[in-house]
Coordinates of C-alpha atoms and ligand atoms in Angstrom, one line a residue:
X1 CA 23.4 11.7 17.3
X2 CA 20.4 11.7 19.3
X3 CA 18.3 8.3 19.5
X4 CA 16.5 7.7 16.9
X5 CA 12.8 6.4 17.6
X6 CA 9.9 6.2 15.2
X7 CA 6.2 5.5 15.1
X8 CA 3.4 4.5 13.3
X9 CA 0.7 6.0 14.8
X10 CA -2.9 4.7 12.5
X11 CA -6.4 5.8 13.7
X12 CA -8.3 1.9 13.6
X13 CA -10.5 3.2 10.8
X14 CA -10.6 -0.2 9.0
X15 CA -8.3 0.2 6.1
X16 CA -4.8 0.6 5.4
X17 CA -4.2 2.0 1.7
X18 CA -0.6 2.3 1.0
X19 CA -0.1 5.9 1.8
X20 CA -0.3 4.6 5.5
X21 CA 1.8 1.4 5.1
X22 CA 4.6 3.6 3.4
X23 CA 4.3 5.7 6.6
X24 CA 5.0 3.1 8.6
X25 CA 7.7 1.3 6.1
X26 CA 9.8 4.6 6.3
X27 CA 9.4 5.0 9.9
X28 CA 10.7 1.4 10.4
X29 CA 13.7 1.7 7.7
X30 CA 14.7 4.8 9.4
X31 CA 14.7 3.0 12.9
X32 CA 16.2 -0.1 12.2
X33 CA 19.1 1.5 9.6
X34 CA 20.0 3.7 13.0
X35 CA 19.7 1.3 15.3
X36 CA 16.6 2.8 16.5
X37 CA 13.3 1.9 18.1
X38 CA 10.2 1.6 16.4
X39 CA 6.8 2.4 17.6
X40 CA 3.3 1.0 17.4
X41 CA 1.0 3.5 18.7
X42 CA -2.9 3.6 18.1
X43 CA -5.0 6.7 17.9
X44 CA -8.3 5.8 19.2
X45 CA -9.5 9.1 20.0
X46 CA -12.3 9.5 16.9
X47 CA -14.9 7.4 18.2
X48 CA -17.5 8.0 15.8
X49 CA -14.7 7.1 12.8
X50 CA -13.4 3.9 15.1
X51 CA -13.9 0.3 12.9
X52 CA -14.1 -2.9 15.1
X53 CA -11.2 -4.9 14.3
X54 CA -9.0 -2.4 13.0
X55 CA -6.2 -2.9 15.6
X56 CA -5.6 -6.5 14.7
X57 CA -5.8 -5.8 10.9
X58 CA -3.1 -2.9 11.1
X59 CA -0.7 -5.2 13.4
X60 CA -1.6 -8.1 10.6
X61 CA -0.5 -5.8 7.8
X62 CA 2.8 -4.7 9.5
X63 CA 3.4 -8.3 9.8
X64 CA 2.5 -9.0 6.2
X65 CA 5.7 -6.8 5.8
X66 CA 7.3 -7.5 8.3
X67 CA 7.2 -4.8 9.9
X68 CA 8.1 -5.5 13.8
X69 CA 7.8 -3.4 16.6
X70 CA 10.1 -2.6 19.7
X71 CA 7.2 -1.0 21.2
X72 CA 3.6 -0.5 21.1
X73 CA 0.3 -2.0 21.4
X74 CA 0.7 -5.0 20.8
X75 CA 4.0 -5.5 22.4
X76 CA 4.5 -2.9 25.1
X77 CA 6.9 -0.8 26.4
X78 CA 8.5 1.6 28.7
X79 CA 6.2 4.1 27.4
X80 CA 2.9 2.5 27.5
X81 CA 0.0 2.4 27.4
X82 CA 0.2 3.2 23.7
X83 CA -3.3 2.9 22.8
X84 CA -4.9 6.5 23.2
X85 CA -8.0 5.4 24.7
X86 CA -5.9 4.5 27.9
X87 CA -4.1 8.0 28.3
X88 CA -6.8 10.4 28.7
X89 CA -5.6 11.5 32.1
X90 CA -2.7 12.1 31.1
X91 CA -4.1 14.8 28.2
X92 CA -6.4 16.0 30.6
X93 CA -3.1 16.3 32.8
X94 CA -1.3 18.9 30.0
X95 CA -4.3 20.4 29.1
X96 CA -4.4 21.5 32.8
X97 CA -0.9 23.0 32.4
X98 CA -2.1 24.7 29.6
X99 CA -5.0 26.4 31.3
X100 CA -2.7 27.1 34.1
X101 CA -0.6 29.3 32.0
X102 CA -3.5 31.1 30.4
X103 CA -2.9 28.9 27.2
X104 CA -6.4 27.4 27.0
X105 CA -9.9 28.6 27.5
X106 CA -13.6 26.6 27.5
X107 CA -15.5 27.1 24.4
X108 CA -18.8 28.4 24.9
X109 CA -20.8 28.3 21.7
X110 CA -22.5 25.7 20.3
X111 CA -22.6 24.4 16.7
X112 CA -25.1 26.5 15.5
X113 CA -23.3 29.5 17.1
X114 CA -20.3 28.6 15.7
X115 CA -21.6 28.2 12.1
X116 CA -23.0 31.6 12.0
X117 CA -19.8 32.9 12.9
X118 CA -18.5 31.3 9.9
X119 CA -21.2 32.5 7.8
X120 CA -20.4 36.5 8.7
X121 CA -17.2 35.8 7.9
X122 CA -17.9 34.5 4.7
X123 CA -20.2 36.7 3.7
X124 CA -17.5 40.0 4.6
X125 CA -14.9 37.3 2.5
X126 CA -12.6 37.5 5.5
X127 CA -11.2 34.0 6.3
X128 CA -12.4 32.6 9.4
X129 CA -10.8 32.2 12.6
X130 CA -11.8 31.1 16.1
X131 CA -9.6 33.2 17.9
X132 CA -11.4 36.3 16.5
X133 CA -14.3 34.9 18.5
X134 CA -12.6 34.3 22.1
X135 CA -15.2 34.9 25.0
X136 CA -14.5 37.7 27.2
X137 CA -13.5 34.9 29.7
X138 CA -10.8 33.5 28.2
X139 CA -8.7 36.1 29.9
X140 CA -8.8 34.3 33.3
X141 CA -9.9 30.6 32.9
X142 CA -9.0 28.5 35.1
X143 CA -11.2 25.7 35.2
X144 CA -12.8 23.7 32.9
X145 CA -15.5 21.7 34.0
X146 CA -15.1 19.2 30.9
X147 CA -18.7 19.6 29.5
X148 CA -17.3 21.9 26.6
X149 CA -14.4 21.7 24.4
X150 CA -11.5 23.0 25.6
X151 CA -9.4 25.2 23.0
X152 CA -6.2 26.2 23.1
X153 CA -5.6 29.6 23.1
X154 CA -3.0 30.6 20.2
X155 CA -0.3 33.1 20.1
X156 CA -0.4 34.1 15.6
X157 CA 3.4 34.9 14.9
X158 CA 5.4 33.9 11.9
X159 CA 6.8 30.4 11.7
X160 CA 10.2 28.8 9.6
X161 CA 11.0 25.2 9.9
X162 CA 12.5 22.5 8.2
X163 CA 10.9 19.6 6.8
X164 CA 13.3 16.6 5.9
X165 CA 11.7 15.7 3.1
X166 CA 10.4 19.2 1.7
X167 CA 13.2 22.0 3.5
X168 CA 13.0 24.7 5.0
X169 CA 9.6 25.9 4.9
X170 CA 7.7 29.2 6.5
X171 CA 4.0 30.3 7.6
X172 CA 2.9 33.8 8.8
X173 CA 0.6 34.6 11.8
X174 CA -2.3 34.4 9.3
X175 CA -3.0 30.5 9.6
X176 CA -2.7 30.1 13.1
X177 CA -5.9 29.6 14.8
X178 CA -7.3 27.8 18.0
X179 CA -8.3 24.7 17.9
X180 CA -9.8 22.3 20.0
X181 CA -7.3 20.6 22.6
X182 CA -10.0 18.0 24.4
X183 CA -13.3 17.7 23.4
X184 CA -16.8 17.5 25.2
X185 CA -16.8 13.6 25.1
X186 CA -13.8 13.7 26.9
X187 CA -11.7 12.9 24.4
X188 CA -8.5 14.6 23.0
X189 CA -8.3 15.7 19.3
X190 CA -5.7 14.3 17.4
X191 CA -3.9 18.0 17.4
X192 CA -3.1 17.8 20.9
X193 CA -2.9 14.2 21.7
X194 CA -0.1 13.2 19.0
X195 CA 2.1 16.2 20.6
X196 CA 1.8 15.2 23.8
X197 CA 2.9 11.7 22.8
X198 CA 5.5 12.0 20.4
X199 CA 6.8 14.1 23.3
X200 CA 6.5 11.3 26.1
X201 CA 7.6 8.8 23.7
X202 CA 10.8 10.3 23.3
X203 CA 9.5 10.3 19.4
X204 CA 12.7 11.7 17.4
X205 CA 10.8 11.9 14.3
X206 CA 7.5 12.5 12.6
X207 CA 7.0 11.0 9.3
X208 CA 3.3 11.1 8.0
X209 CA 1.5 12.3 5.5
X210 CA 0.9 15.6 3.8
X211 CA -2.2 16.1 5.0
X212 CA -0.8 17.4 8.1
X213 CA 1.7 20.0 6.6
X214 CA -1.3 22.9 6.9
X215 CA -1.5 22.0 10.7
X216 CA 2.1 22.4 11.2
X217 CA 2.1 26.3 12.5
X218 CA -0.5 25.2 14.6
X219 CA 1.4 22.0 16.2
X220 CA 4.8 24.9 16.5
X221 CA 2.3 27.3 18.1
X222 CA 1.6 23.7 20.4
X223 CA 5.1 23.0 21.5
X224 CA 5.9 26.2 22.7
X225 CA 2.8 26.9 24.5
X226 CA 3.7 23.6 26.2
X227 CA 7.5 24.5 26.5
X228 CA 8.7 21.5 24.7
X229 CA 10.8 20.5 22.1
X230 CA 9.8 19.5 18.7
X231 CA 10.9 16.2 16.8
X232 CA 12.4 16.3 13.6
X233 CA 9.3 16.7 10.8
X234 CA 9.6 14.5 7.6
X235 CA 6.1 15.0 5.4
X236 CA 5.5 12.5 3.0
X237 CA 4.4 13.5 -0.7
X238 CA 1.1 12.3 -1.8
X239 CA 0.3 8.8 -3.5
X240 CA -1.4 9.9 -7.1
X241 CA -3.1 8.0 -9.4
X242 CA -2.0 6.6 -12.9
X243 CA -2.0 9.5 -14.8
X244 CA -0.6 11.7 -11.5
X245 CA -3.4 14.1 -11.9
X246 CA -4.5 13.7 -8.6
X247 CA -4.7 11.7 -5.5
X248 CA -5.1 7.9 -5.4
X249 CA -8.3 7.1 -4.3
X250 CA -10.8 3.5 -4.0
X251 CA -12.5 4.7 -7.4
X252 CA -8.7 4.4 -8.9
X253 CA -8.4 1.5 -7.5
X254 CA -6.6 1.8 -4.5
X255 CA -6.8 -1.4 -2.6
X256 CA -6.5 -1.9 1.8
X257 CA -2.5 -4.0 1.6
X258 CA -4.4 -7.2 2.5
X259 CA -6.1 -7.3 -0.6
X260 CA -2.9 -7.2 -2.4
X261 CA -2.0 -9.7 -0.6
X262 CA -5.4 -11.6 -1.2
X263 CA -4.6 -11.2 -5.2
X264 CA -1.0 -12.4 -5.3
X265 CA 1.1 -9.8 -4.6
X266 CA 4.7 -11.0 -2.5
X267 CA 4.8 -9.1 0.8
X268 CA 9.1 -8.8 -0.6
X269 CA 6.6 -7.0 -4.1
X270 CA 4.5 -4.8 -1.7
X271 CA 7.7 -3.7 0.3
X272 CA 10.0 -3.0 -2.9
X273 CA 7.0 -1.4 -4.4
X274 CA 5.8 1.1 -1.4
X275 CA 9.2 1.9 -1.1
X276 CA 9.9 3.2 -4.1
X277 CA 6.7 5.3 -4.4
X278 CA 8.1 8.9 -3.9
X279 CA 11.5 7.5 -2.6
X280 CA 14.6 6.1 -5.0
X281 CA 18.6 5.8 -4.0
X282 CA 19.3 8.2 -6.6
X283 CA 20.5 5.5 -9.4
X284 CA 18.2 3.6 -11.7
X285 CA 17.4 0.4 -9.4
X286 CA 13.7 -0.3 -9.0
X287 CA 13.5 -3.4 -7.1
X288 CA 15.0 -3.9 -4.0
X289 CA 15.0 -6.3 -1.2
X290 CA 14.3 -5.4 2.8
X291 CA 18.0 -5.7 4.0
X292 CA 18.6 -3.1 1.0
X293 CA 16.2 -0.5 1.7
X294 CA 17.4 -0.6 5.1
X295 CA 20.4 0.1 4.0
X296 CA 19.9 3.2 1.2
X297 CA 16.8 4.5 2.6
X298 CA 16.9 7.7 3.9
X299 CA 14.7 10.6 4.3
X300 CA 16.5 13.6 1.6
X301 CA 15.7 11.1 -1.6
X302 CA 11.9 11.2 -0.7
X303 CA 10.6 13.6 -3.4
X304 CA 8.7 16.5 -2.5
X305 CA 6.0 15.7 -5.2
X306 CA 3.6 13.1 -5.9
X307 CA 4.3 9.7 -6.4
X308 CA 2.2 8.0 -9.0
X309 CA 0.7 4.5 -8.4
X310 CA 1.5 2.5 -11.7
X311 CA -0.5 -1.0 -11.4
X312 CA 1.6 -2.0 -14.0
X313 CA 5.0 -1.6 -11.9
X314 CA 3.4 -3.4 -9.5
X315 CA 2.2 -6.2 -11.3
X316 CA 5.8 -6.6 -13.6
X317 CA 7.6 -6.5 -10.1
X318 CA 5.8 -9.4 -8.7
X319 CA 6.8 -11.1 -11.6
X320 CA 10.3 -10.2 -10.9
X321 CA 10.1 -11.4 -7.1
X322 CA 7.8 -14.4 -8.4
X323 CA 10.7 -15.7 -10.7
X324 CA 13.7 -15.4 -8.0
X325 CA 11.8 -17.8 -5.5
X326 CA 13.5 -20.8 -5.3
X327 CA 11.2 -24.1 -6.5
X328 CA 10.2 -24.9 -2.6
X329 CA 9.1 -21.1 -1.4
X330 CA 6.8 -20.8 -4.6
X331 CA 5.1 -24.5 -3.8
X332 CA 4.2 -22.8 -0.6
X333 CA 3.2 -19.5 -1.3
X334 CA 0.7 -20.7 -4.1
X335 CA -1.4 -23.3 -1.5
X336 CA -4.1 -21.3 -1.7
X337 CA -4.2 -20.6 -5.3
X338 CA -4.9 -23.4 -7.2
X339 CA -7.6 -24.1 -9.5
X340 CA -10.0 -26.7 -7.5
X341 CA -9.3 -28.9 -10.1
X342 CA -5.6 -29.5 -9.4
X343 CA -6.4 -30.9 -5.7
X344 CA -6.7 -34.6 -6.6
X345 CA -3.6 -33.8 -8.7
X346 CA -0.3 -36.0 -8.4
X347 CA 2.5 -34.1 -6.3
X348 CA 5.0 -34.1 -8.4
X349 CA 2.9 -33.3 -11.6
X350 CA 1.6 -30.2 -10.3
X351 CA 5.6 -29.7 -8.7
X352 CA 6.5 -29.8 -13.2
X353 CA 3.3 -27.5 -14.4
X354 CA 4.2 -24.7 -11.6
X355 CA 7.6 -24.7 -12.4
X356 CA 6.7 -24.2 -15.7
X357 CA 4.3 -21.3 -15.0
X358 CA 6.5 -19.8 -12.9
X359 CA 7.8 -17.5 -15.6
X360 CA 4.3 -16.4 -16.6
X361 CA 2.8 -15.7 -13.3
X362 CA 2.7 -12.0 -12.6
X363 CA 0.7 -12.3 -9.5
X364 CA 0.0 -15.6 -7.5
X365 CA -3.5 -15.3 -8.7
X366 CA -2.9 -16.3 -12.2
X367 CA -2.3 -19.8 -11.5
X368 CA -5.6 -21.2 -12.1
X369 CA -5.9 -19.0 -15.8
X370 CA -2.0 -20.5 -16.5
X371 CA -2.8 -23.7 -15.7
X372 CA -6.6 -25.4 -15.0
X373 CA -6.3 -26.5 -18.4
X374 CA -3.4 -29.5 -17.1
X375 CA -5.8 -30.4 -14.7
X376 CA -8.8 -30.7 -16.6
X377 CA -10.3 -30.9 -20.5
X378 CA -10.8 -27.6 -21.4
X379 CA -13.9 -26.9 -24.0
X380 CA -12.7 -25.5 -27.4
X381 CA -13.3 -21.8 -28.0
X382 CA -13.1 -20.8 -30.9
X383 CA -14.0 -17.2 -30.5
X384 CA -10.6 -17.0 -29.2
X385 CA -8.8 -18.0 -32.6
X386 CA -11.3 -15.7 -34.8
X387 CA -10.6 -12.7 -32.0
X388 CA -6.7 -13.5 -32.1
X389 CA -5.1 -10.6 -34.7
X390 CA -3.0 -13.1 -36.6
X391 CA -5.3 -16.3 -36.5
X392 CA -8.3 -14.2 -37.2
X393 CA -6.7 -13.4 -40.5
X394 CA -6.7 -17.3 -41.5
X395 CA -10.0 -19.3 -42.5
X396 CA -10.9 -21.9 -40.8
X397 CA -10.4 -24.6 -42.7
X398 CA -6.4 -23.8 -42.9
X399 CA -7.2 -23.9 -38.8
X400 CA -8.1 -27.3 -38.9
X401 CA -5.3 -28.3 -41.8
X402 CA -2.7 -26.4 -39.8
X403 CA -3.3 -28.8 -36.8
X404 CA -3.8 -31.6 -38.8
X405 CA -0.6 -31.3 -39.7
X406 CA 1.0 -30.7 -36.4
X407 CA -1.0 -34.0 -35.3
X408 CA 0.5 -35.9 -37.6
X409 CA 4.2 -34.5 -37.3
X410 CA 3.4 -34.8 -33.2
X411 CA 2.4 -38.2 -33.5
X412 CA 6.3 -39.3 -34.5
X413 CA 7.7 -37.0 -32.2
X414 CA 9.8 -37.6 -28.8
X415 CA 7.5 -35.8 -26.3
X416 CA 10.7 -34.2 -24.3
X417 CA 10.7 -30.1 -24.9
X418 CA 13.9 -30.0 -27.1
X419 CA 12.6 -32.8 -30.0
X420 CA 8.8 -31.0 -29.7
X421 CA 10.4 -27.7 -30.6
X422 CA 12.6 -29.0 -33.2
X423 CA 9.3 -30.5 -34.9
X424 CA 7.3 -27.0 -34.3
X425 CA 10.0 -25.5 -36.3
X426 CA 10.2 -28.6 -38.9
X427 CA 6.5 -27.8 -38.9
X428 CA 7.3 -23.7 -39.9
X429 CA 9.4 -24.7 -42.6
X430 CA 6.9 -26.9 -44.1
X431 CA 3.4 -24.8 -43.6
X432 CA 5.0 -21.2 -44.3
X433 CA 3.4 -19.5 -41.6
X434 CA 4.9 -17.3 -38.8
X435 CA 5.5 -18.4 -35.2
X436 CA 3.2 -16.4 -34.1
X437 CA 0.4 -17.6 -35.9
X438 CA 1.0 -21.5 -35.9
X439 CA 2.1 -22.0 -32.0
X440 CA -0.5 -19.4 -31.1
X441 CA -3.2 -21.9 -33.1
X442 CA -1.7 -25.1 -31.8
X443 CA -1.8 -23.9 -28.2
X444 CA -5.2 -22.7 -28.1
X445 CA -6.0 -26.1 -29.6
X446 CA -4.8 -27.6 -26.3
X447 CA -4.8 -24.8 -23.9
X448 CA -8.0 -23.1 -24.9
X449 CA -6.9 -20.5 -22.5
X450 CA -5.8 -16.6 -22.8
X451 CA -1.8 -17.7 -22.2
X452 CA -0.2 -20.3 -21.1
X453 CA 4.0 -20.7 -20.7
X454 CA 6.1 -21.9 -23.8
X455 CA 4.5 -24.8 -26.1
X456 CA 6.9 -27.3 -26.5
X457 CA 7.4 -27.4 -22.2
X458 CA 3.5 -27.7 -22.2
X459 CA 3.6 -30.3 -24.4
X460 CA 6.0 -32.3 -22.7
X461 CA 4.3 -31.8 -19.2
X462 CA 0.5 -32.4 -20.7
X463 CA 2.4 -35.6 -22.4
X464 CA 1.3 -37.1 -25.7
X465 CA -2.0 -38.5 -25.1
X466 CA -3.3 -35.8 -24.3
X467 CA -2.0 -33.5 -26.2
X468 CA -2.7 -35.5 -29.5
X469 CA -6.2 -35.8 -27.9
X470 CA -7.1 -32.0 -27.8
X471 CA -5.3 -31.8 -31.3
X472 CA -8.3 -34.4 -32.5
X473 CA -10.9 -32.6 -30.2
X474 CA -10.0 -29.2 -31.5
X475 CA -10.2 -31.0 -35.2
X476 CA -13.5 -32.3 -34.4
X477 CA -15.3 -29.5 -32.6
Ligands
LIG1 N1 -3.7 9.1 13.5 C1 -3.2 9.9 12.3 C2 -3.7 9.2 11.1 O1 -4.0 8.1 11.1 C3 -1.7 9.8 12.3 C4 -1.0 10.9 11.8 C5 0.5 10.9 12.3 O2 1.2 10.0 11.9 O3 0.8 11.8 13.1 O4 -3.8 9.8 10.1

């Protein structure tokens, strides 16, 4: 089996959306599951598209994952340098061997020139093609001074190949064009300078997106102008919105992974999550943890069509991963999400409200809306009660009679969670009403907030006074 050794090769354009992260998250399950060595590499070769910064964000959302390197950027390697920008004598280096064997010519034309080109074509609706445009001296370049593009010269023939993740595929001579290899800024295109280094890089395979499938006759035209070998192809399907009728995109939603992170979202969430979007082990598991994935991943269960984003996946995930932290690991994840008003809070008082909100919290950002109210009087609301399906149905005066009555059967009661439920039921029995209408009144009454974990556990952490408190408050307002 031949060494297996993966990249992630971003442009620094400023944002990672998860169709690039689950690039790299498959390229790194493959490497590590084989033993194999991942790669960082950056492709700096777009200047006008480049976004200060970028470099350090992409290395900080690997890490978010956990996504280490063996080599790259940021760590080195035998193969450096691995950012672009440093290797332009080495393209300019095969694109000389490729105008030594006739295999690339200068472009002469300018925009302008070339649009008009594209214009005849389109108007005798014949597709168009560079190649059908090849100066005269393309026949016998043999130096290029570096003030034009240089273009590789094609040779149209009929490709078939295999793609790991979509088979065996096949193009005819049709779609293969020239293209440019280096361009006047000096500068290689992305076409030519990923194929030069997956091939220095000893890459074994190339996972990316689909957006590169159309190119692939072209790349296949590449290698065996340069008398290379190709690495194994894997194309991954696109990421599609909720409804799947077409790509995710910002106005959908689609967030760079740090925000995720920003909102609450577990790096162990993101990872289970990205993994699973176009890729499953073939049973009904959803969730699964890193050392899993490294070991079921693999390459021929990544389906060939889109994957849909579901928000809602997401968001009931993190609740799963949220829930199996142990008591320690969610007091430190949630540092930075507390309402303001819990800062002056006792220890081990806010230690007793997260653990009861744990259950409730689908993303770390719902800690403030699940708890501000122990930290500080909230101010009655009654539109929530009239807006609520089953308490709207009431009048207000049972309202105030119903927690009358609970303040009066409260004000006898033990405030531990088992004796406060026993008395909420005692109170059922003796008002008539449903569950869902009397503990949905009596929380709001000392909640005032949109949800809030069970009542009887609130009760006991708010503790009497206060809750009897609110119960009066709520009476009076
Ligand atoms: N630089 C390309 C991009 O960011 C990488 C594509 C590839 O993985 O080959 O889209």
């Amino acid at each position: 089996m031949t060494n297996i050794r993966t990249r992630f090769a971003p442009s620094p354009t400023g944002f990672m959306h998860v169709g690039g992260i689950r690039t790299a998250l498959f390229a790194w399950l493959l490497a590590r599951q084989s033993n194999g060595r991942f790669v960082l590499r950056l492709e700096d070769t777009d200047k006008n598209r480049e976004v200060e910064g970028s470099g350090e964000h992409i290395i900080q959302c690997l890490d978010l994952l956990g996504l280490n390197r063996d080599e790259g950027v940021d760590v080195g390697g035998e193969y450096s340098p691995y950012l672009q920008s440093e290797r332009l004598d080495i393209y300019r280096e095969w694109a000389q061997k490729l105008i030594n064997t006739g295999r690339a010519y200068a472009d002469p034309y300018t925009t302008q020139e070339v649009q008009k080109f594209r214009e005849q074509a389109q108007a005798e609706k014949r597709p168009f093609l560079y190649r059908n445009h090849r100066p005269e001296s393309a026949e016998q370049v043999t130096t290029w001074d570096g003030s034009t593009p240089l273009r590789f010269k094609s040779e149209p023939k009929e490709y078939n190949w295999h793609d790991e993740v979509m088979g065996d595929l096949h193009s005819g001579p049709e779609v293969i064009d020239d293209f440019i290899l280096i361009k006047s800024d000096g500068y290689p295109t992305y076409n030519f300078a990923h194929i030069v280094d997956d091939y220095l890089m000893k890459i074994s395979h190339v996972i990316r997106g689909q957006e590169f499938l159309s190119s692939m006759p072209n790349y296949l035209n590449l290698y065996e102008a340069l008398s290379i070998e190709h690495p194994a192809f894997a194309t991954m399907p696109h990421i599609m919105n909720e409804q799947g009728n077409k790509k995710l995109g910002k106005r959908d939603g689609a967030k760079d992974l740090l925000d995720y992170a920003r909102e609450g979202f577990l790096p162990e969430t993101l990872l289970s999550f990205i993994a699973t979007l176009g890729w499953n082990d073939g049973t009904e598991q959803e969730v699964f943890t890193r050392d899993e994935l490294i070991e079921k991943f693999s390459l021929d269960r990544v389906q060939h069509s889109g994957a849909r984003f579901d928000e809602k996946r997401l968001l009931w995930m993190n609740g799963q991963f949220i829930r199996q932290l142990s008591a320690d690991d969610l007091w430190d994840r949630v540092a930075d999400f507390w309402p303001d008003t819990a800062n002056t809070a006792d220890h081990e008082f806010k230690q007793r409200v997260l653990s009861l909100a744990q259950d409730r919290l689908k993303t770390l950002c719902d800690l403030p809306t699940l708890t501000s109210y122990f930290f500080a009087e909230p101010e009655p609301n009654w539109q929530m009660i009239s807006d609520n399906k089953q308490l709207g149905k009431l009048d207000h005066a049972r309202h105030i009679e119903l927690l009358g009555l609970a303040k009066t059967v409260l004000e006898t009661t033990d405030f531990s969670a088992d004796a406060l439920q026993e008395s909420l039921n005692n109170l059922l029995e003796q008002t008539g009403e449903k569950p869902g209408t009397l503990f949905s009144l009596i929380r709001f009454a000392i909640t005032w907030a949109p949800f809030s974990p069970a009542l009887p556990e609130t009760m006991e952490v708010l503790g009497r006074e206060h809750t009897l408190q609110r119960l009066q408050k709520a009476i009076d307002s």
